Amino acid sequence: MIKFWSSGIFGFFFSRALIAIVTFATILLLILLPFFKSQLLQMVENQSEMFANSTIAATTSNLYTESYGEIIEYVTNVLNDTGNILFVVISKNGGEDIVITKNNWIQSKDIFNGEKLKLSDNKSVLHFESTVITKGNSFVLHKKFDIGGAPWGMITIGMSDSQYQDIKNKYMLIVGAVSAILVAILLLLFHRSAKKIRAQMANLSETGFQLQMGNLSARASENGIGEIGSLSKAINTMATNLLEQTNSSKQLAQIVKQTNDAFILFDTSLNIIFVNDAVADVTGYATSHFENFTLARFTNLLNLDLNEILHELDWVSAHTQHSPTRDVVILKSNQLVIDVEIRIESITHDKNPGQGQEQNFLMVLSNITTRKHLEKELHQLAFYDKLTDLPNRRMFMDYMRNAIEYSKKNNKSFALFFMDLDNFKFINDTLGHDAGDEFLVQIGNRLKEIVRESDMVTRLGGDEFTILIEDVKSSGVMDVVKLAEKLVKELASKPIYISGRPLSISTSLGIAQYPEHGNDCDTLLRNADIAMYSAKKSGKNRYALFSEEMNARLRHLIEIEADLKQAIASGTDINFHYQPIIDLTNNQLVGVEALARWNHPIKGFISPDEFIPIAEGSNLIVELSDYLLKIAFKQAQAWSQLAFVPYMSINISGKQFEKNSFIHKLVNALDTYKIKASNIQLEFTESIMLDSTKETILKFEELKKMGFKIAIDDFGTGYSSLAYIHKLPIDVIKIDKTFVKGMIKNKKTHSIVAAITKLSNVLDIKTIAEGIELAEQVQILKQLQCDYGQGFWYAQALPIEEFREKYLRNFECN
């Protein structure tokens, strides 16, 4: 228990509080005791003075007559009634002193004669002294008095000091009691809070010990009293900060340990003081190999430029930040050279107190071999065609911009060849896209073999290629033309073999020359494209040099396209003319082909051979086809009321057929116009038929189930394949007019027509001969058992009223 009150922080504060209380009591006694003593003496003096005055007043007459007996009697009675008055001495001037006590009186001479001499008249003085009367200390008041105006003598009052001592002792007792009570209260307060305070301090002490032992998650209770709570919060904050710093340091150490980047730390003297484990992976040398290495030795080992490193160190020291990263190569232990990224950082830390700061340098080496490979691959993807490995459009445009700048600066010229493979779609459609891709790869290789190494061969996309011919003479048109002739000829001279199958090469090539045909990339490329288009229109497998006439032609085509869009929207300028389909055996009408005709309000008649290709080259073909389909179905509805109903043959475009909504539109048309599908024949080109995918076959089968007749248009002009004839539900084969025209004089053509009709008869497929213009053609076709025919021999395509008047008047119901 004694240890509890005297030890620790509680004992410290309790002992000091006790000392403070004792000191306070002592000071209280020292300060107030003289005050109380003074007050007591004044009280004694006043009491004695009053007693003296009352005695003199009561005995004045007796004193004057010197009747001492009565005086003694009076005083004795008063003394017995007043406990603290011990004696009275009446001294007459020049006479004896009468000493009166409680029990006796005596006469004596000059007991207080010395005091008498000291006093002035009618004055009094109080002393605390020892007298012969009481044999001890008492308060003594000496007072002179007059009787009848003349000095008579002195009266001395002796008072006991017991009252004074009692009051004094009570005061001291009160002070002691108050001090004791304060001590008791203090003990009580300390006792009530002692356990709580000591528990809180013990908690703080235990927390501090846990933190000292490394348990940084230890926390003190923050509910402590006053400063203890504040101290707890401060300790917890410190512990949290220390834990965060420690965790950060651990994470950093873990990162440094697990990172793939090599960390090399140099001190101020450029000696290696630390390397991480990744150094071994990056350099090929064990970490122990770099002990006692200097920067110079390190750079020499890895074949780094020491001067560049020192320059970077100076830069880092001046800027107090890491140096810009740069890519270098280092020599590994196995003598392999690898790409790394290097950066240097400044690390400043405090030395011992009073010694300032120290600057170290951290070198980081990152193996970027994978990144370099990826960059190379990305560059390849960004600037080279993935299929042919030729430069792509982006690289070509950059290269051409540089060629323009160079040619402009040096007064040079160059030529641009724009190539498009003829009939490439057929290869994709018949042999598949893999074969088409292989064909393009071989074309690219063939082009590089033909031109010079300095000439840039590019694949723009699809089956389009460009060749940029530099250093052409400013008047070297003939040289450029000769090169174009050579290119077209050599490409066509040898076939390309795909899976052992020879495929001939045919290309259309357009030429534009800088600066004659353009001063910027877009203009040159557009003009070369225009020239290529002109070459293709001229019969394919040839070249064409750009001219302004070609540009004018292109502008005309753009105008036609814009007008066509407007004509479709108006719904009045484009209509059908109808050409009869005749049964060759009896010359009777069996059907009619709807052929689009455009009567432009300004330009007049525009041939379908002009506007149909324009529509097919844009997105207008689907819109135009849907528009014409509605007109054909509406006319078929009008004819459905005739006594004899000829079938309506409608041409379907490939893009229209490819739409997922094609079947749905036909269903809606049948429902809207209330006609039978059997009265409609849908004509498809061979290119659509050749795409015999599962989806295509299912679509044709669906059309057949709906009741439509299905016909192959212009059979034999494309790359005919007998495979699709037995796969698809074909009703009619239309023999192209070129075969009909040539079968009279050309035996091979005659044989082809004969083969087609014979095969069709075997497969129960009807045949229609197109472009019949001569009676002799009719006779041959009859002999070959061709079923139907159409052409100018019978009638050209007629407007609806003319056709109705000539062929349908007899079938109209009255």
JSON list of C-alpha atoms in Angstrom, two decimals, residues 377-576:
[
{"chain": "A", "resi": 377, "resn": "GLU", "atom": "CA", "xyz": [5.55, -5.62, -84.82]},
{"chain": "A", "resi": 378, "resn": "LEU", "atom": "CA", "xyz": [3.40, -2.53, -84.26]},
{"chain": "A", "resi": 379, "resn": "HIS", "atom": "CA", "xyz": [5.45, -0.64, -86.82]},
{"chain": "A", "resi": 380, "resn": "GLN", "atom": "CA", "xyz": [4.96, -3.55, -89.17]},
{"chain": "A", "resi": 381, "resn": "LEU", "atom": "CA", "xyz": [1.21, -3.51, -88.53]},
{"chain": "A", "resi": 382, "resn": "ALA", "atom": "CA", "xyz": [1.02, 0.28, -88.80]},
{"chain": "A", "resi": 383, "resn": "PHE", "atom": "CA", "xyz": [3.03, 0.66, -91.99]},
{"chain": "A", "resi": 384, "resn": "TYR", "atom": "CA", "xyz": [2.89, -2.72, -93.73]},
{"chain": "A", "resi": 385, "resn": "ASP", "atom": "CA", "xyz": [0.11, -4.83, -95.14]},
{"chain": "A", "resi": 386, "resn": "LYS", "atom": "CA", "xyz": [-0.37, -7.88, -92.95]},
{"chain": "A", "resi": 387, "resn": "LEU", "atom": "CA", "xyz": [-1.19, -10.16, -95.86]},
{"chain": "A", "resi": 388, "resn": "THR", "atom": "CA", "xyz": [1.40, -9.27, -98.51]},
{"chain": "A", "resi": 389, "resn": "ASP", "atom": "CA", "xyz": [4.05, -7.67, -96.24]},
{"chain": "A", "resi": 390, "resn": "LEU", "atom": "CA", "xyz": [4.07, -4.72, -98.65]},
{"chain": "A", "resi": 391, "resn": "PRO", "atom": "CA", "xyz": [3.93, -1.11, -97.42]},
{"chain": "A", "resi": 392, "resn": "ASN", "atom": "CA", "xyz": [0.34, -0.09, -96.67]},
{"chain": "A", "resi": 393, "resn": "ARG", "atom": "CA", "xyz": [-1.61, 3.06, -97.48]},
{"chain": "A", "resi": 394, "resn": "ARG", "atom": "CA", "xyz": [-0.30, 4.96, -94.45]},
{"chain": "A", "resi": 395, "resn": "MET", "atom": "CA", "xyz": [3.33, 4.32, -95.27]},
{"chain": "A", "resi": 396, "resn": "PHE", "atom": "CA", "xyz": [2.67, 4.97, -98.94]},
{"chain": "A", "resi": 397, "resn": "MET", "atom": "CA", "xyz": [1.11, 8.38, -98.22]},
{"chain": "A", "resi": 398, "resn": "ASP", "atom": "CA", "xyz": [4.03, 9.35, -95.96]},
{"chain": "A", "resi": 399, "resn": "TYR", "atom": "CA", "xyz": [6.48, 8.19, -98.59]},
{"chain": "A", "resi": 400, "resn": "MET", "atom": "CA", "xyz": [4.70, 10.09, -101.34]},
{"chain": "A", "resi": 401, "resn": "ARG", "atom": "CA", "xyz": [4.65, 13.29, -99.26]},
{"chain": "A", "resi": 402, "resn": "ASN", "atom": "CA", "xyz": [8.42, 12.99, -98.84]},
{"chain": "A", "resi": 403, "resn": "ALA", "atom": "CA", "xyz": [8.78, 12.28, -102.57]},
{"chain": "A", "resi": 404, "resn": "ILE", "atom": "CA", "xyz": [6.80, 15.44, -103.36]},
{"chain": "A", "resi": 405, "resn": "GLU", "atom": "CA", "xyz": [8.98, 17.56, -101.06]},
{"chain": "A", "resi": 406, "resn": "TYR", "atom": "CA", "xyz": [12.18, 16.06, -102.48]},
{"chain": "A", "resi": 407, "resn": "SER", "atom": "CA", "xyz": [11.03, 16.43, -106.11]},
{"chain": "A", "resi": 408, "resn": "LYS", "atom": "CA", "xyz": [9.89, 19.99, -105.52]},
{"chain": "A", "resi": 409, "resn": "LYS", "atom": "CA", "xyz": [13.18, 20.96, -103.90]},
{"chain": "A", "resi": 410, "resn": "ASN", "atom": "CA", "xyz": [15.34, 19.25, -106.52]},
{"chain": "A", "resi": 411, "resn": "ASN", "atom": "CA", "xyz": [13.14, 19.92, -109.57]},
{"chain": "A", "resi": 412, "resn": "LYS", "atom": "CA", "xyz": [12.47, 16.19, -110.04]},
{"chain": "A", "resi": 413, "resn": "SER", "atom": "CA", "xyz": [9.50, 14.21, -111.26]},
{"chain": "A", "resi": 414, "resn": "PHE", "atom": "CA", "xyz": [7.98, 10.87, -110.33]},
{"chain": "A", "resi": 415, "resn": "ALA", "atom": "CA", "xyz": [5.15, 8.66, -111.57]},
{"chain": "A", "resi": 416, "resn": "LEU", "atom": "CA", "xyz": [2.36, 6.94, -109.67]},
{"chain": "A", "resi": 417, "resn": "PHE", "atom": "CA", "xyz": [0.86, 3.67, -110.94]},
{"chain": "A", "resi": 418, "resn": "PHE", "atom": "CA", "xyz": [-2.57, 2.75, -109.59]},
{"chain": "A", "resi": 419, "resn": "MET", "atom": "CA", "xyz": [-3.47, -0.90, -110.27]},
{"chain": "A", "resi": 420, "resn": "ASP", "atom": "CA", "xyz": [-6.67, -2.86, -109.85]},
{"chain": "A", "resi": 421, "resn": "LEU", "atom": "CA", "xyz": [-6.84, -6.59, -110.59]},
{"chain": "A", "resi": 422, "resn": "ASP", "atom": "CA", "xyz": [-9.48, -7.54, -113.13]},
{"chain": "A", "resi": 423, "resn": "ASN", "atom": "CA", "xyz": [-12.05, -10.13, -112.09]},
{"chain": "A", "resi": 424, "resn": "PHE", "atom": "CA", "xyz": [-10.45, -10.73, -108.68]},
{"chain": "A", "resi": 425, "resn": "LYS", "atom": "CA", "xyz": [-13.91, -11.12, -107.14]},
{"chain": "A", "resi": 426, "resn": "PHE", "atom": "CA", "xyz": [-14.41, -14.21, -109.24]},
{"chain": "A", "resi": 427, "resn": "ILE", "atom": "CA", "xyz": [-11.37, -15.88, -107.62]},
{"chain": "A", "resi": 428, "resn": "ASN", "atom": "CA", "xyz": [-12.73, -15.11, -104.15]},
{"chain": "A", "resi": 429, "resn": "ASP", "atom": "CA", "xyz": [-16.21, -16.30, -105.09]},
{"chain": "A", "resi": 430, "resn": "THR", "atom": "CA", "xyz": [-15.16, -19.55, -106.77]},
{"chain": "A", "resi": 431, "resn": "LEU", "atom": "CA", "xyz": [-12.00, -20.60, -104.93]},
{"chain": "A", "resi": 432, "resn": "GLY", "atom": "CA", "xyz": [-12.57, -18.98, -101.56]},
{"chain": "A", "resi": 433, "resn": "HIS", "atom": "CA", "xyz": [-10.92, -16.16, -99.69]},
{"chain": "A", "resi": 434, "resn": "ASP", "atom": "CA", "xyz": [-7.83, -18.19, -98.75]},
{"chain": "A", "resi": 435, "resn": "ALA", "atom": "CA", "xyz": [-7.09, -18.68, -102.43]},
{"chain": "A", "resi": 436, "resn": "GLY", "atom": "CA", "xyz": [-7.76, -14.99, -103.01]},
{"chain": "A", "resi": 437, "resn": "ASP", "atom": "CA", "xyz": [-5.30, -14.07, -100.27]},
{"chain": "A", "resi": 438, "resn": "GLU", "atom": "CA", "xyz": [-2.61, -16.33, -101.72]},
{"chain": "A", "resi": 439, "resn": "PHE", "atom": "CA", "xyz": [-3.26, -14.79, -105.13]},
{"chain": "A", "resi": 440, "resn": "LEU", "atom": "CA", "xyz": [-2.67, -11.29, -103.72]},
{"chain": "A", "resi": 441, "resn": "VAL", "atom": "CA", "xyz": [0.55, -12.38, -102.01]},
{"chain": "A", "resi": 442, "resn": "GLN", "atom": "CA", "xyz": [1.94, -13.77, -105.24]},
{"chain": "A", "resi": 443, "resn": "ILE", "atom": "CA", "xyz": [0.86, -10.63, -107.14]},
{"chain": "A", "resi": 444, "resn": "GLY", "atom": "CA", "xyz": [2.82, -8.52, -104.62]},
{"chain": "A", "resi": 445, "resn": "ASN", "atom": "CA", "xyz": [5.92, -10.69, -105.06]},
{"chain": "A", "resi": 446, "resn": "ARG", "atom": "CA", "xyz": [5.57, -10.59, -108.84]},
{"chain": "A", "resi": 447, "resn": "LEU", "atom": "CA", "xyz": [5.32, -6.78, -108.85]},
{"chain": "A", "resi": 448, "resn": "LYS", "atom": "CA", "xyz": [8.50, -6.44, -106.76]},
{"chain": "A", "resi": 449, "resn": "GLU", "atom": "CA", "xyz": [10.31, -8.70, -109.22]},
{"chain": "A", "resi": 450, "resn": "ILE", "atom": "CA", "xyz": [9.27, -6.57, -112.22]},
{"chain": "A", "resi": 451, "resn": "VAL", "atom": "CA", "xyz": [10.05, -3.04, -110.92]},
{"chain": "A", "resi": 452, "resn": "ARG", "atom": "CA", "xyz": [13.31, -1.64, -109.56]},
{"chain": "A", "resi": 453, "resn": "GLU", "atom": "CA", "xyz": [14.30, -2.02, -105.92]},
{"chain": "A", "resi": 454, "resn": "SER", "atom": "CA", "xyz": [14.06, 1.75, -105.53]},
{"chain": "A", "resi": 455, "resn": "ASP", "atom": "CA", "xyz": [10.42, 1.74, -106.69]},
{"chain": "A", "resi": 456, "resn": "MET", "atom": "CA", "xyz": [7.88, 1.45, -103.90]},
{"chain": "A", "resi": 457, "resn": "VAL", "atom": "CA", "xyz": [5.19, -1.23, -104.30]},
{"chain": "A", "resi": 458, "resn": "THR", "atom": "CA", "xyz": [2.18, -0.77, -102.01]},
{"chain": "A", "resi": 459, "resn": "ARG", "atom": "CA", "xyz": [-1.05, -2.60, -101.36]},
{"chain": "A", "resi": 460, "resn": "LEU", "atom": "CA", "xyz": [-3.72, 0.02, -100.68]},
{"chain": "A", "resi": 461, "resn": "GLY", "atom": "CA", "xyz": [-6.36, -2.55, -99.81]},
{"chain": "A", "resi": 462, "resn": "GLY", "atom": "CA", "xyz": [-8.46, -5.23, -101.47]},
{"chain": "A", "resi": 463, "resn": "ASP", "atom": "CA", "xyz": [-7.02, -5.88, -104.92]},
{"chain": "A", "resi": 464, "resn": "GLU", "atom": "CA", "xyz": [-5.61, -2.36, -105.36]},
{"chain": "A", "resi": 465, "resn": "PHE", "atom": "CA", "xyz": [-1.85, -1.80, -105.62]},
{"chain": "A", "resi": 466, "resn": "THR", "atom": "CA", "xyz": [0.27, 1.28, -106.26]},
{"chain": "A", "resi": 467, "resn": "ILE", "atom": "CA", "xyz": [3.82, 1.69, -107.48]},
{"chain": "A", "resi": 468, "resn": "LEU", "atom": "CA", "xyz": [5.74, 4.91, -107.02]},
{"chain": "A", "resi": 469, "resn": "ILE", "atom": "CA", "xyz": [8.41, 5.36, -109.71]},
{"chain": "A", "resi": 470, "resn": "GLU", "atom": "CA", "xyz": [10.96, 7.99, -108.65]},
{"chain": "A", "resi": 471, "resn": "ASP", "atom": "CA", "xyz": [13.49, 9.99, -110.68]},
{"chain": "A", "resi": 472, "resn": "VAL", "atom": "CA", "xyz": [11.39, 10.12, -113.81]},
{"chain": "A", "resi": 473, "resn": "LYS", "atom": "CA", "xyz": [12.54, 12.66, -116.39]},
{"chain": "A", "resi": 474, "resn": "SER", "atom": "CA", "xyz": [10.28, 15.69, -116.50]},
{"chain": "A", "resi": 475, "resn": "SER", "atom": "CA", "xyz": [9.47, 14.88, -120.12]},
{"chain": "A", "resi": 476, "resn": "GLY", "atom": "CA", "xyz": [9.72, 11.15, -119.63]},
{"chain": "A", "resi": 477, "resn": "VAL", "atom": "CA", "xyz": [6.17, 10.22, -120.50]},
{"chain": "A", "resi": 478, "resn": "MET", "atom": "CA", "xyz": [7.41, 7.62, -122.96]},
{"chain": "A", "resi": 479, "resn": "ASP", "atom": "CA", "xyz": [9.58, 5.99, -120.29]},
{"chain": "A", "resi": 480, "resn": "VAL", "atom": "CA", "xyz": [6.62, 5.77, -117.92]},
{"chain": "A", "resi": 481, "resn": "VAL", "atom": "CA", "xyz": [4.37, 4.34, -120.65]},
{"chain": "A", "resi": 482, "resn": "LYS", "atom": "CA", "xyz": [6.98, 1.72, -121.57]},
{"chain": "A", "resi": 483, "resn": "LEU", "atom": "CA", "xyz": [7.24, 0.68, -117.92]},
{"chain": "A", "resi": 484, "resn": "ALA", "atom": "CA", "xyz": [3.44, 0.41, -117.71]},
{"chain": "A", "resi": 485, "resn": "GLU", "atom": "CA", "xyz": [3.34, -1.71, -120.87]},
{"chain": "A", "resi": 486, "resn": "LYS", "atom": "CA", "xyz": [6.07, -3.95, -119.47]},
{"chain": "A", "resi": 487, "resn": "LEU", "atom": "CA", "xyz": [4.22, -4.30, -116.17]},
{"chain": "A", "resi": 488, "resn": "VAL", "atom": "CA", "xyz": [0.87, -5.24, -117.72]},
{"chain": "A", "resi": 489, "resn": "LYS", "atom": "CA", "xyz": [2.51, -7.59, -120.20]},
{"chain": "A", "resi": 490, "resn": "GLU", "atom": "CA", "xyz": [4.76, -9.42, -117.75]},
{"chain": "A", "resi": 491, "resn": "LEU", "atom": "CA", "xyz": [1.94, -9.84, -115.23]},
{"chain": "A", "resi": 492, "resn": "ALA", "atom": "CA", "xyz": [-0.22, -11.44, -117.90]},
{"chain": "A", "resi": 493, "resn": "SER", "atom": "CA", "xyz": [2.59, -13.51, -119.39]},
{"chain": "A", "resi": 494, "resn": "LYS", "atom": "CA", "xyz": [2.71, -16.14, -116.66]},
{"chain": "A", "resi": 495, "resn": "PRO", "atom": "CA", "xyz": [-0.22, -17.50, -114.68]},
{"chain": "A", "resi": 496, "resn": "ILE", "atom": "CA", "xyz": [-0.26, -17.76, -110.90]},
{"chain": "A", "resi": 497, "resn": "TYR", "atom": "CA", "xyz": [-0.82, -21.24, -109.50]},
{"chain": "A", "resi": 498, "resn": "ILE", "atom": "CA", "xyz": [-3.16, -21.68, -106.56]},
{"chain": "A", "resi": 499, "resn": "SER", "atom": "CA", "xyz": [-3.39, -25.26, -105.27]},
{"chain": "A", "resi": 500, "resn": "GLY", "atom": "CA", "xyz": [-2.00, -26.41, -108.59]},
{"chain": "A", "resi": 501, "resn": "ARG", "atom": "CA", "xyz": [-4.61, -24.49, -110.58]},
{"chain": "A", "resi": 502, "resn": "PRO", "atom": "CA", "xyz": [-3.29, -21.86, -113.06]},
{"chain": "A", "resi": 503, "resn": "LEU", "atom": "CA", "xyz": [-4.95, -18.46, -112.85]},
{"chain": "A", "resi": 504, "resn": "SER", "atom": "CA", "xyz": [-4.29, -15.78, -115.45]},
{"chain": "A", "resi": 505, "resn": "ILE", "atom": "CA", "xyz": [-3.50, -12.24, -114.34]},
{"chain": "A", "resi": 506, "resn": "SER", "atom": "CA", "xyz": [-5.27, -9.27, -115.80]},
{"chain": "A", "resi": 507, "resn": "THR", "atom": "CA", "xyz": [-4.86, -5.77, -114.41]},
{"chain": "A", "resi": 508, "resn": "SER", "atom": "CA", "xyz": [-6.06, -2.27, -115.17]},
{"chain": "A", "resi": 509, "resn": "LEU", "atom": "CA", "xyz": [-3.42, 0.37, -114.53]},
{"chain": "A", "resi": 510, "resn": "GLY", "atom": "CA", "xyz": [-3.73, 4.14, -114.21]},
{"chain": "A", "resi": 511, "resn": "ILE", "atom": "CA", "xyz": [-0.81, 6.56, -114.37]},
{"chain": "A", "resi": 512, "resn": "ALA", "atom": "CA", "xyz": [-0.43, 10.01, -112.82]},
{"chain": "A", "resi": 513, "resn": "GLN", "atom": "CA", "xyz": [2.81, 12.01, -112.92]},
{"chain": "A", "resi": 514, "resn": "TYR", "atom": "CA", "xyz": [4.16, 14.68, -110.60]},
{"chain": "A", "resi": 515, "resn": "PRO", "atom": "CA", "xyz": [3.90, 17.61, -111.08]},
{"chain": "A", "resi": 516, "resn": "GLU", "atom": "CA", "xyz": [1.93, 17.47, -114.32]},
{"chain": "A", "resi": 517, "resn": "HIS", "atom": "CA", "xyz": [-1.08, 15.69, -112.81]},
{"chain": "A", "resi": 518, "resn": "GLY", "atom": "CA", "xyz": [-1.04, 17.01, -109.26]},
{"chain": "A", "resi": 519, "resn": "ASN", "atom": "CA", "xyz": [1.04, 18.75, -106.62]},
{"chain": "A", "resi": 520, "resn": "ASP", "atom": "CA", "xyz": [-0.25, 16.88, -103.56]},
{"chain": "A", "resi": 521, "resn": "CYS", "atom": "CA", "xyz": [-0.84, 13.29, -102.52]},
{"chain": "A", "resi": 522, "resn": "ASP", "atom": "CA", "xyz": [-4.63, 13.29, -102.67]},
{"chain": "A", "resi": 523, "resn": "THR", "atom": "CA", "xyz": [-4.75, 14.82, -106.15]},
{"chain": "A", "resi": 524, "resn": "LEU", "atom": "CA", "xyz": [-2.15, 12.45, -107.57]},
{"chain": "A", "resi": 525, "resn": "LEU", "atom": "CA", "xyz": [-3.82, 9.41, -106.05]},
{"chain": "A", "resi": 526, "resn": "ARG", "atom": "CA", "xyz": [-7.27, 10.49, -107.25]},
{"chain": "A", "resi": 527, "resn": "ASN", "atom": "CA", "xyz": [-6.05, 11.16, -110.78]},
{"chain": "A", "resi": 528, "resn": "ALA", "atom": "CA", "xyz": [-4.20, 7.83, -110.96]},
{"chain": "A", "resi": 529, "resn": "ASP", "atom": "CA", "xyz": [-7.41, 6.16, -109.76]},
{"chain": "A", "resi": 530, "resn": "ILE", "atom": "CA", "xyz": [-9.39, 7.97, -112.46]},
{"chain": "A", "resi": 531, "resn": "ALA", "atom": "CA", "xyz": [-6.89, 6.79, -115.10]},
{"chain": "A", "resi": 532, "resn": "MET", "atom": "CA", "xyz": [-7.19, 3.21, -113.80]},
{"chain": "A", "resi": 533, "resn": "TYR", "atom": "CA", "xyz": [-10.97, 3.40, -113.98]},
{"chain": "A", "resi": 534, "resn": "SER", "atom": "CA", "xyz": [-10.67, 4.64, -117.55]},
{"chain": "A", "resi": 535, "resn": "ALA", "atom": "CA", "xyz": [-8.38, 1.72, -118.43]},
{"chain": "A", "resi": 536, "resn": "LYS", "atom": "CA", "xyz": [-10.85, -0.74, -116.94]},
{"chain": "A", "resi": 537, "resn": "LYS", "atom": "CA", "xyz": [-13.72, 0.81, -118.87]},
{"chain": "A", "resi": 538, "resn": "SER", "atom": "CA", "xyz": [-11.66, 0.55, -122.05]},
{"chain": "A", "resi": 539, "resn": "GLY", "atom": "CA", "xyz": [-11.52, -3.22, -121.87]},
{"chain": "A", "resi": 540, "resn": "LYS", "atom": "CA", "xyz": [-9.33, -4.17, -118.89]},
{"chain": "A", "resi": 541, "resn": "ASN", "atom": "CA", "xyz": [-5.77, -5.57, -118.91]},
{"chain": "A", "resi": 542, "resn": "ARG", "atom": "CA", "xyz": [-4.38, -2.27, -120.12]},
{"chain": "A", "resi": 543, "resn": "TYR", "atom": "CA", "xyz": [-3.03, 1.04, -118.84]},
{"chain": "A", "resi": 544, "resn": "ALA", "atom": "CA", "xyz": [-4.16, 4.64, -119.23]},
{"chain": "A", "resi": 545, "resn": "LEU", "atom": "CA", "xyz": [-2.34, 7.91, -118.63]},
{"chain": "A", "resi": 546, "resn": "PHE", "atom": "CA", "xyz": [-4.39, 10.49, -116.77]},
{"chain": "A", "resi": 547, "resn": "SER", "atom": "CA", "xyz": [-5.90, 13.34, -118.75]},
{"chain": "A", "resi": 548, "resn": "GLU", "atom": "CA", "xyz": [-8.33, 16.12, -117.98]},
{"chain": "A", "resi": 549, "resn": "GLU", "atom": "CA", "xyz": [-10.89, 14.39, -120.19]},
{"chain": "A", "resi": 550, "resn": "MET", "atom": "CA", "xyz": [-10.90, 11.54, -117.68]},
{"chain": "A", "resi": 551, "resn": "ASN", "atom": "CA", "xyz": [-11.48, 14.03, -114.90]},
{"chain": "A", "resi": 552, "resn": "ALA", "atom": "CA", "xyz": [-14.36, 15.50, -116.80]},
{"chain": "A", "resi": 553, "resn": "ARG", "atom": "CA", "xyz": [-15.78, 12.02, -117.24]},
{"chain": "A", "resi": 554, "resn": "LEU", "atom": "CA", "xyz": [-15.52, 11.45, -113.49]},
{"chain": "A", "resi": 555, "resn": "ARG", "atom": "CA", "xyz": [-17.35, 14.69, -112.78]},
{"chain": "A", "resi": 556, "resn": "HIS", "atom": "CA", "xyz": [-20.02, 13.53, -115.20]},
{"chain": "A", "resi": 557, "resn": "LEU", "atom": "CA", "xyz": [-20.37, 10.26, -113.31]},
{"chain": "A", "resi": 558, "resn": "ILE", "atom": "CA", "xyz": [-20.66, 12.14, -110.03]},
{"chain": "A", "resi": 559, "resn": "GLU", "atom": "CA", "xyz": [-23.41, 14.25, -111.56]},
{"chain": "A", "resi": 560, "resn": "ILE", "atom": "CA", "xyz": [-25.20, 11.15, -112.81]},
{"chain": "A", "resi": 561, "resn": "GLU", "atom": "CA", "xyz": [-25.02, 9.60, -109.34]},
{"chain": "A", "resi": 562, "resn": "ALA", "atom": "CA", "xyz": [-26.49, 12.73, -107.72]},
{"chain": "A", "resi": 563, "resn": "ASP", "atom": "CA", "xyz": [-29.24, 12.92, -110.36]},
{"chain": "A", "resi": 564, "resn": "LEU", "atom": "CA", "xyz": [-29.96, 9.21, -109.95]},
{"chain": "A", "resi": 565, "resn": "LYS", "atom": "CA", "xyz": [-30.47, 9.67, -106.22]},
{"chain": "A", "resi": 566, "resn": "GLN", "atom": "CA", "xyz": [-32.89, 12.50, -106.90]},
{"chain": "A", "resi": 567, "resn": "ALA", "atom": "CA", "xyz": [-34.72, 10.50, -109.57]},
{"chain": "A", "resi": 568, "resn": "ILE", "atom": "CA", "xyz": [-35.27, 7.60, -107.16]},
{"chain": "A", "resi": 569, "resn": "ALA", "atom": "CA", "xyz": [-36.61, 10.03, -104.57]},
{"chain": "A", "resi": 570, "resn": "SER", "atom": "CA", "xyz": [-38.99, 11.69, -107.05]},
{"chain": "A", "resi": 571, "resn": "GLY", "atom": "CA", "xyz": [-40.36, 8.37, -108.36]},
{"chain": "A", "resi": 572, "resn": "THR", "atom": "CA", "xyz": [-41.25, 9.73, -111.79]},
{"chain": "A", "resi": 573, "resn": "ASP", "atom": "CA", "xyz": [-38.18, 9.76, -114.05]},
{"chain": "A", "resi": 574, "resn": "ILE", "atom": "CA", "xyz": [-37.20, 6.06, -113.89]},
{"chain": "A", "resi": 575, "resn": "ASN", "atom": "CA", "xyz": [-39.66, 3.45, -115.18]},
{"chain": "A", "resi": 576, "resn": "PHE", "atom": "CA", "xyz": [-39.72, 0.12, -116.95]}
]
